[in-house]
Amino acid sequence: MVNRTKNNPLIYCAVDTIDLARARELAGILARGGCGLKLGLEFFSACGPQGVRTLRDEFPNVPLFLDLKLHDIPNTVAQAIRALVPLGVSYVNVHAAGGAEMMKAAAAAAREESVKLGIAAPRLLAVTVLTSLDESSLAAVGQKGPAVDQVERLARLSQESGMDGVVCSALEIERLRSTCG
């Protein structure tokens, strides 16, 4: 994200809590600082779609990023995206390792559902390689080469599959800017 506006902050801060009251407290602080909110799997598992609606309704000008890292067969991910579109979030992510068909299905579902509902589609981001994985962890699951090579492969696949962007570590940003634009 290059431009920082009220509805497109440069920084999204993690609200990684299972406690809705704490999430509301953190959201208030972050909203005053002009940040967007990144709601992770732990928040969504504990508070569900209603928790997302609560934050969206209480902080209507604060963009929300659902960091759920969806990864399943294409139809399942597409249906999950369809279920998330009505929440009015700005971003949702999927795992690039789910493959091109899964990412294409997610992108199509986001577009179709948002048109049907007459609302803006969330931007879809693809997670390349989890930052918790080192070279030996990647090798253990059959991924060869330095992690940055896998990140680049998955970023290119994500771009070709209609994703709006990728999630990677700061170590790979320059390489992806030069190879993917």
Backbone as numpy.savetxt, mean C-alpha at the origin, in Angstrom:
# Nx Ny Nz CAx CAy CAz Cx Cy Cz
6.05 10.23 -4.07 5.22 11.40 -4.07 6.10 12.64 -4.07
5.89 13.48 -5.05 6.72 14.66 -5.19 6.06 15.90 -4.61
4.81 16.12 -4.94 4.12 17.33 -4.49 3.45 17.10 -3.14
3.67 18.02 -2.24 3.02 17.92 -0.94 1.88 18.90 -0.91
0.67 18.39 -0.80 -0.52 19.21 -0.66 -1.30 18.68 0.52
-2.38 19.37 0.84 -3.20 18.96 1.97 -3.66 17.51 1.83
-4.01 17.10 0.61 -4.51 15.75 0.40 -3.48 14.80 -0.16
-2.24 15.24 -0.27 -1.17 14.37 -0.75 0.10 14.68 0.03
0.13 14.30 1.30 1.32 14.60 2.10 2.53 13.83 1.62
3.68 14.37 1.91 4.92 13.71 1.55 5.19 12.52 2.48
4.71 12.59 3.69 5.01 11.57 4.70 3.72 10.91 5.18
3.75 9.59 5.19 2.69 8.80 5.81 3.31 8.13 7.03
2.71 8.32 8.18 3.24 7.76 9.43 2.44 6.53 9.84
3.17 5.54 10.31 2.54 4.29 10.73 1.74 4.48 12.01
0.52 4.02 11.97 -0.34 3.95 13.15 -0.53 2.46 13.40
0.53 1.84 13.92 0.55 0.39 14.09 0.15 0.03 15.51
-1.15 0.04 15.72 -1.70 -0.30 17.03 -2.98 -1.09 16.81
-3.33 -1.90 17.79 -4.60 -2.63 17.72 -5.69 -1.91 18.51
-5.35 -0.79 19.11 -6.25 -0.04 19.98 -6.81 1.17 19.21
-8.10 1.16 18.94 -8.72 2.24 18.17 -8.59 3.59 18.88
-8.72 3.63 20.19 -8.58 4.90 20.91 -7.17 5.46 20.73
-6.17 4.62 20.81 -4.79 5.06 20.60 -4.59 5.49 19.15
-5.19 4.78 18.21 -5.09 5.16 16.80 -5.70 6.53 16.57
-6.83 6.80 17.21 -7.48 8.12 17.07 -6.59 9.21 17.66
-5.97 8.92 18.78 -5.06 9.89 19.41 -3.87 10.19 18.49
-3.25 9.13 17.98 -2.11 9.31 17.08 -2.53 10.03 15.80
-3.70 9.68 15.27 -4.20 10.32 14.06 -4.36 11.82 14.26
-4.85 12.22 15.42 -5.00 13.65 15.70 -3.67 14.38 15.70
-2.68 13.77 16.31 -1.34 14.37 16.35 -0.76 14.46 14.95
-0.85 13.38 14.20 -0.26 13.33 12.86 -1.01 14.24 11.89
-2.31 14.35 12.06 -3.10 15.24 11.19 -2.65 16.68 11.36
-2.39 17.07 12.59 -1.91 18.45 12.84 -0.55 18.68 12.21
0.23 17.63 12.04 1.54 17.74 11.42 1.51 17.62 9.90
0.32 17.44 9.33 0.20 17.35 7.88 0.57 16.00 7.30
0.57 14.97 8.12 0.94 13.63 7.66 -0.29 12.82 7.27
-0.08 11.87 6.37 -1.08 10.86 6.10 -0.91 9.73 7.10
-1.89 8.85 7.16 -1.86 7.74 8.11 -1.68 6.42 7.38
-0.70 5.64 7.80 -0.50 4.29 7.28 -1.07 3.33 8.31
-2.12 2.62 7.91 -2.78 1.68 8.80 -2.37 0.28 8.39
-1.70 -0.42 9.29 -1.16 -1.72 8.97 -2.09 -2.87 9.28
-1.55 -4.05 9.05 -2.31 -5.28 9.22 -2.80 -5.45 10.66
-1.98 -5.05 11.63 -2.42 -5.21 13.01 -3.62 -4.33 13.32
-3.64 -3.09 12.83 -4.79 -2.21 13.02 -6.01 -2.81 12.33
-5.85 -3.20 11.06 -6.98 -3.70 10.29 -7.53 -5.00 10.87
-6.65 -5.86 11.36 -7.10 -7.12 11.96 -7.91 -6.88 13.23
-7.51 -5.89 14.01 -8.20 -5.61 15.27 -9.44 -4.74 15.09
-9.35 -3.75 14.20 -10.42 -2.74 14.10 -11.26 -2.88 12.84
-10.75 -3.59 11.85 -11.50 -3.87 10.63 -11.88 -2.65 9.83
-12.75 -2.87 8.84 -13.21 -1.75 8.01 -13.86 -0.64 8.84
-14.55 -1.00 9.92 -15.19 0.02 10.74 -14.16 0.94 11.39
-13.02 0.41 11.78 -11.96 1.24 12.33 -11.43 2.22 11.30
-11.29 1.75 10.06 -10.86 2.64 8.98 -11.90 3.73 8.77
-13.18 3.36 8.73 -14.25 4.36 8.57 -14.24 5.37 9.71
-13.99 4.91 10.92 -13.95 5.82 12.07 -12.87 6.88 11.87
-11.68 6.46 11.49 -10.60 7.42 11.27 -10.89 8.32 10.07
-11.41 7.74 9.01 -11.74 8.53 7.81 -12.79 9.59 8.15
-13.82 9.22 8.92 -14.88 10.16 9.26 -14.41 11.23 10.24
-13.57 10.85 11.18 -13.08 11.80 12.18 -12.02 12.74 11.61
-11.26 12.25 10.63 -10.19 13.05 10.01 -10.37 13.02 8.49
-11.43 13.67 7.99 -11.77 13.54 6.57 -10.73 14.10 5.59
-9.87 14.98 6.03 -8.86 15.56 5.14 -7.51 14.87 5.23
-7.45 13.78 5.99 -6.19 13.06 6.16 -6.22 11.81 5.29
-5.31 11.71 4.32 -5.30 10.52 3.47 -4.85 9.27 4.24
-5.45 8.15 3.88 -5.16 6.88 4.54 -4.52 5.91 3.56
-3.53 5.21 4.06 -2.82 4.17 3.30 -3.03 2.86 4.04
-3.74 1.92 3.41 -3.92 0.60 4.00 -2.75 -0.28 3.59
-1.91 -0.56 4.55 -0.70 -1.36 4.35 -1.03 -2.81 4.69
-1.74 -3.47 3.78 -2.19 -4.84 4.02 -1.37 -5.88 3.28
-0.58 -5.45 2.31 0.30 -6.35 1.56 -0.46 -7.57 1.05
-1.54 -7.34 0.33 -2.36 -8.44 -0.18 -1.55 -9.33 -1.11
-1.71 -10.64 -0.93 -0.95 -11.62 -1.73 -1.74 -12.92 -1.73
-2.40 -13.18 -2.85 -3.22 -14.39 -2.96 -3.47 -14.62 -4.45
-4.37 -15.52 -4.77 -4.70 -15.74 -6.18 -5.38 -14.48 -6.72
-5.29 -14.25 -8.04 -5.81 -13.00 -8.60 -7.26 -12.68 -8.22
-8.16 -13.66 -8.30 -9.56 -13.39 -7.99 -9.74 -12.96 -6.53
-9.05 -13.60 -5.63 -9.19 -13.27 -4.21 -8.69 -11.86 -3.93
-7.56 -11.49 -4.49 -7.03 -10.14 -4.30 -7.97 -9.12 -4.94
-8.48 -9.42 -6.13 -9.41 -8.50 -6.79 -10.65 -8.28 -5.92
-11.18 -9.35 -5.35 -12.37 -9.21 -4.50 -12.05 -8.43 -3.22
-10.87 -8.63 -2.67 -10.46 -7.87 -1.49 -10.36 -6.39 -1.84
-9.79 -6.07 -2.99 -9.69 -4.67 -3.42 -11.09 -4.09 -3.59
-12.00 -4.83 -4.21 -13.38 -4.35 -4.36 -14.00 -4.02 -3.00
-13.70 -4.84 -2.00 -14.24 -4.61 -0.65 -13.60 -3.40 0.02
-12.36 -3.06 -0.37 -11.65 -1.95 0.26 -11.96 -0.60 -0.39
-12.30 -0.60 -1.68 -12.55 0.67 -2.39 -13.58 1.55 -1.68
-14.71 1.01 -1.19 -15.69 1.88 -0.54 -15.19 2.57 0.73
-14.06 2.13 1.26 -13.52 2.76 2.46 -12.94 4.14 2.17
-12.71 4.45 0.91 -12.23 5.77 0.54 -10.79 6.05 0.93
-9.96 5.01 0.92 -8.55 5.20 1.25 -7.79 5.70 0.02
-6.65 6.32 0.25 -5.83 6.84 -0.84 -4.92 5.79 -1.45
-4.42 4.87 -0.63 -3.46 3.86 -1.08 -3.79 2.51 -0.45
-3.52 1.46 -1.22 -3.57 0.07 -0.74 -2.37 -0.61 -1.38
-1.77 -1.54 -0.66 -0.65 -2.26 -1.28 -0.91 -3.75 -1.40
-0.19 -4.32 -2.37 -0.20 -5.75 -2.65 1.25 -6.19 -2.70
1.48 -7.49 -2.69 2.84 -8.02 -2.85 3.11 -8.23 -4.33
4.17 -7.64 -4.84 4.55 -7.83 -6.23 4.83 -9.30 -6.53
5.29 -10.04 -5.52 5.60 -11.46 -5.72 4.35 -12.28 -6.03
3.18 -11.68 -5.88 1.94 -12.35 -6.27 1.81 -12.51 -7.78
2.63 -11.78 -8.51 2.68 -11.93 -9.96 1.86 -10.92 -10.73
2.13 -10.91 -12.03 1.50 -9.95 -12.93 -0.02 -10.09 -12.97
-0.52 -11.31 -13.06 -1.97 -11.49 -13.16 -2.68 -11.01 -11.91
-2.08 -11.25 -10.75 -2.69 -10.78 -9.51 -2.72 -9.25 -9.49
-1.61 -8.62 -9.87 -1.56 -7.16 -9.84 -2.51 -6.56 -10.88
-2.59 -7.16 -12.06 -3.53 -6.67 -13.08 -4.96 -6.79 -12.60
-5.29 -7.91 -11.95 -6.64 -8.11 -11.43 -6.96 -7.08 -10.35
-5.98 -6.77 -9.51 -6.19 -5.76 -8.46 -6.44 -4.39 -9.08
-5.65 -4.03 -10.08 -5.80 -2.73 -10.72 -7.15 -2.62 -11.41
-7.56 -3.68 -12.11 -8.85 -3.66 -12.79 -9.99 -3.55 -11.78
-9.90 -4.29 -10.69 -10.94 -4.25 -9.67 -11.06 -2.87 -9.04
-9.93 -2.23 -8.77 -9.95 -0.88 -8.18 -10.63 0.10 -9.13
-10.26 0.03 -10.41 -10.87 0.93 -11.40 -12.37 0.68 -11.52
-12.75 -0.57 -11.70 -14.16 -0.91 -11.91 -15.03 -0.54 -10.72
-14.56 -0.88 -9.53 -15.37 -0.61 -8.32 -15.49 0.88 -8.07
-14.42 1.63 -8.30 -14.49 3.07 -8.07 -15.43 3.75 -9.06
-15.42 3.29 -10.32 -16.36 3.83 -11.32 -17.79 3.51 -10.90
-18.02 2.27 -10.51 -19.35 1.83 -10.08 -19.87 2.68 -8.92
-18.98 3.02 -7.98 -19.38 3.78 -6.80 -19.28 5.29 -6.99
-18.65 5.71 -8.07 -18.49 7.14 -8.33 -17.53 7.82 -7.37
-16.50 7.10 -6.98 -15.49 7.67 -6.07 -14.10 7.45 -6.67
-13.13 8.14 -6.11 -11.75 7.98 -6.58 -11.24 6.60 -6.20
-10.52 6.01 -7.12 -9.89 4.70 -6.86 -8.66 4.91 -5.98
-8.40 3.97 -5.08 -7.13 4.07 -4.35 -5.98 3.81 -5.30
-4.86 4.44 -5.03 -3.65 4.13 -5.79 -3.11 2.82 -5.25
-2.67 1.96 -6.15 -2.16 0.65 -5.75 -0.64 0.64 -5.81
-0.05 0.22 -4.71 1.40 0.10 -4.59 1.75 -1.38 -4.45
2.89 -1.75 -5.00 3.35 -3.13 -4.90 4.59 -3.18 -4.02
4.56 -4.01 -3.01 5.71 -4.24 -2.15 6.68 -5.12 -2.91
7.92 -4.69 -2.99 8.92 -5.46 -3.73 9.50 -6.55 -2.82
10.43 -6.19 -1.96 11.05 -7.14 -1.03 10.91 -6.56 0.37
10.42 -7.36 1.28 10.29 -6.90 2.67 11.66 -6.53 3.22
11.72 -5.42 3.92 13.00 -4.96 4.45 13.54 -5.89 5.53
12.70 -6.77 6.06 13.17 -7.72 7.06 13.94 -8.89 6.45
13.91 -9.00 5.12 14.60 -10.11 4.46 16.00 -9.69 4.02
16.98 -10.48 4.44 18.35 -10.23 3.99 18.69 -11.24 2.89
19.93 -11.20 2.42 20.33 -12.06 1.30 20.11 -13.54 1.61
20.44 -13.98 2.82 20.27 -15.40 3.14 18.78 -15.77 3.24
17.96 -14.86 3.73 16.51 -15.12 3.79 15.93 -15.24 2.39
16.38 -14.38 1.49 15.90 -14.46 0.11 16.35 -15.76 -0.55
17.60 -16.14 -0.32 18.11 -17.38 -0.90 17.32 -18.58 -0.37
16.93 -18.54 0.89 16.20 -19.65 1.49 14.83 -19.87 0.83
14.27 -18.81 0.24 12.99 -18.96 -0.44 13.16 -18.99 -1.96
14.40 -19.19 -2.42 14.66 -19.40 -3.83 14.85 -18.16 -4.68
15.09 -17.02 -4.06 15.33 -15.79 -4.82 16.82 -15.54 -4.89
17.33 -15.46 -6.12 18.77 -15.33 -6.33 19.20 -13.88 -6.51
20.50 -13.71 -6.30 21.10 -12.42 -6.57 20.97 -11.47 -5.40
21.59 -10.34 -5.51 21.42 -9.36 -4.45 19.97 -8.90 -4.35
19.55 -8.52 -3.19 18.17 -8.07 -2.97 17.79 -6.96 -3.93
18.70 -6.06 -4.22 18.39 -4.94 -5.10 18.01 -5.43 -6.50
18.56 -6.55 -6.95 18.18 -7.10 -8.25 16.74 -7.61 -8.22
16.38 -8.26 -7.14 15.00 -8.75 -6.99 14.04 -7.57 -6.90
14.43 -6.53 -6.17 13.59 -5.33 -6.07 13.36 -4.75 -7.46
14.42 -4.65 -8.25 14.27 -4.08 -9.59 13.38 -4.96 -10.47
13.57 -6.28 -10.43 12.72 -7.18 -11.22 11.25 -6.99 -10.86
10.97 -6.96 -9.57 9.59 -6.83 -9.12 9.03 -5.43 -9.41
9.86 -4.42 -9.33 9.41 -3.06 -9.66 9.04 -2.96 -11.13
9.85 -3.54 -12.00 9.53 -3.54 -13.44 8.22 -4.30 -13.70
8.07 -5.46 -13.07 6.85 -6.24 -13.21 5.64 -5.45 -12.72
5.80 -4.76 -11.62 4.72 -3.95 -11.05 4.32 -2.85 -12.02
5.29 -2.19 -12.58 5.05 -1.12 -13.53 4.30 -1.66 -14.75
4.75 -2.78 -15.27 4.11 -3.41 -16.43 2.70 -3.90 -16.12
2.41 -4.14 -14.85 1.12 -4.70 -14.43 0.12 -3.65 -13.99
0.47 -2.38 -14.13 -0.48 -1.31 -13.84 -0.48 -0.79 -12.42
0.54 -1.10 -11.65 0.62 -0.54 -10.31 1.00 0.94 -10.39
0.57 1.70 -9.40 0.85 3.14 -9.36 2.23 3.45 -8.79
2.84 2.50 -8.13 4.15 2.69 -7.55 4.56 1.45 -6.79
5.72 1.51 -6.19 6.22 0.38 -5.42 6.67 0.84 -4.04
6.79 -0.14 -3.17 7.34 0.06 -1.83 8.68 -0.66 -1.82
9.73 0.05 -1.44 11.06 -0.53 -1.36 11.81 0.17 -0.23
13.00 -0.29 0.05 13.80 0.38 1.07 14.48 1.60 0.45
14.95 2.47 1.30 15.65 3.67 0.84 16.91 3.31 0.05
17.46 2.13 0.28 18.67 1.71 -0.41 18.45 1.48 -1.91
17.21 1.25 -2.32 16.93 0.95 -3.72 16.32 2.10 -4.51
16.04 3.19 -3.86 15.31 4.28 -4.52 16.04 4.81 -5.76
17.31 5.11 -5.63 18.04 5.67 -6.77 18.06 4.71 -7.95
18.30 3.44 -7.67 18.33 2.46 -8.77 16.97 2.39 -9.44
15.88 2.37 -8.67 14.56 2.29 -9.29 14.21 3.56 -10.05
14.65 4.69 -9.56 14.40 5.93 -10.31 15.11 5.89 -11.66
16.30 5.34 -11.69 17.05 5.31 -12.96 16.52 4.22 -13.90
15.99 3.13 -13.38 15.52 2.05 -14.25 14.02 2.10 -14.55
13.24 2.64 -13.64 11.77 2.63 -13.82 11.18 4.04 -13.98
11.97 5.04 -13.77 11.45 6.40 -13.91 10.82 6.90 -12.64
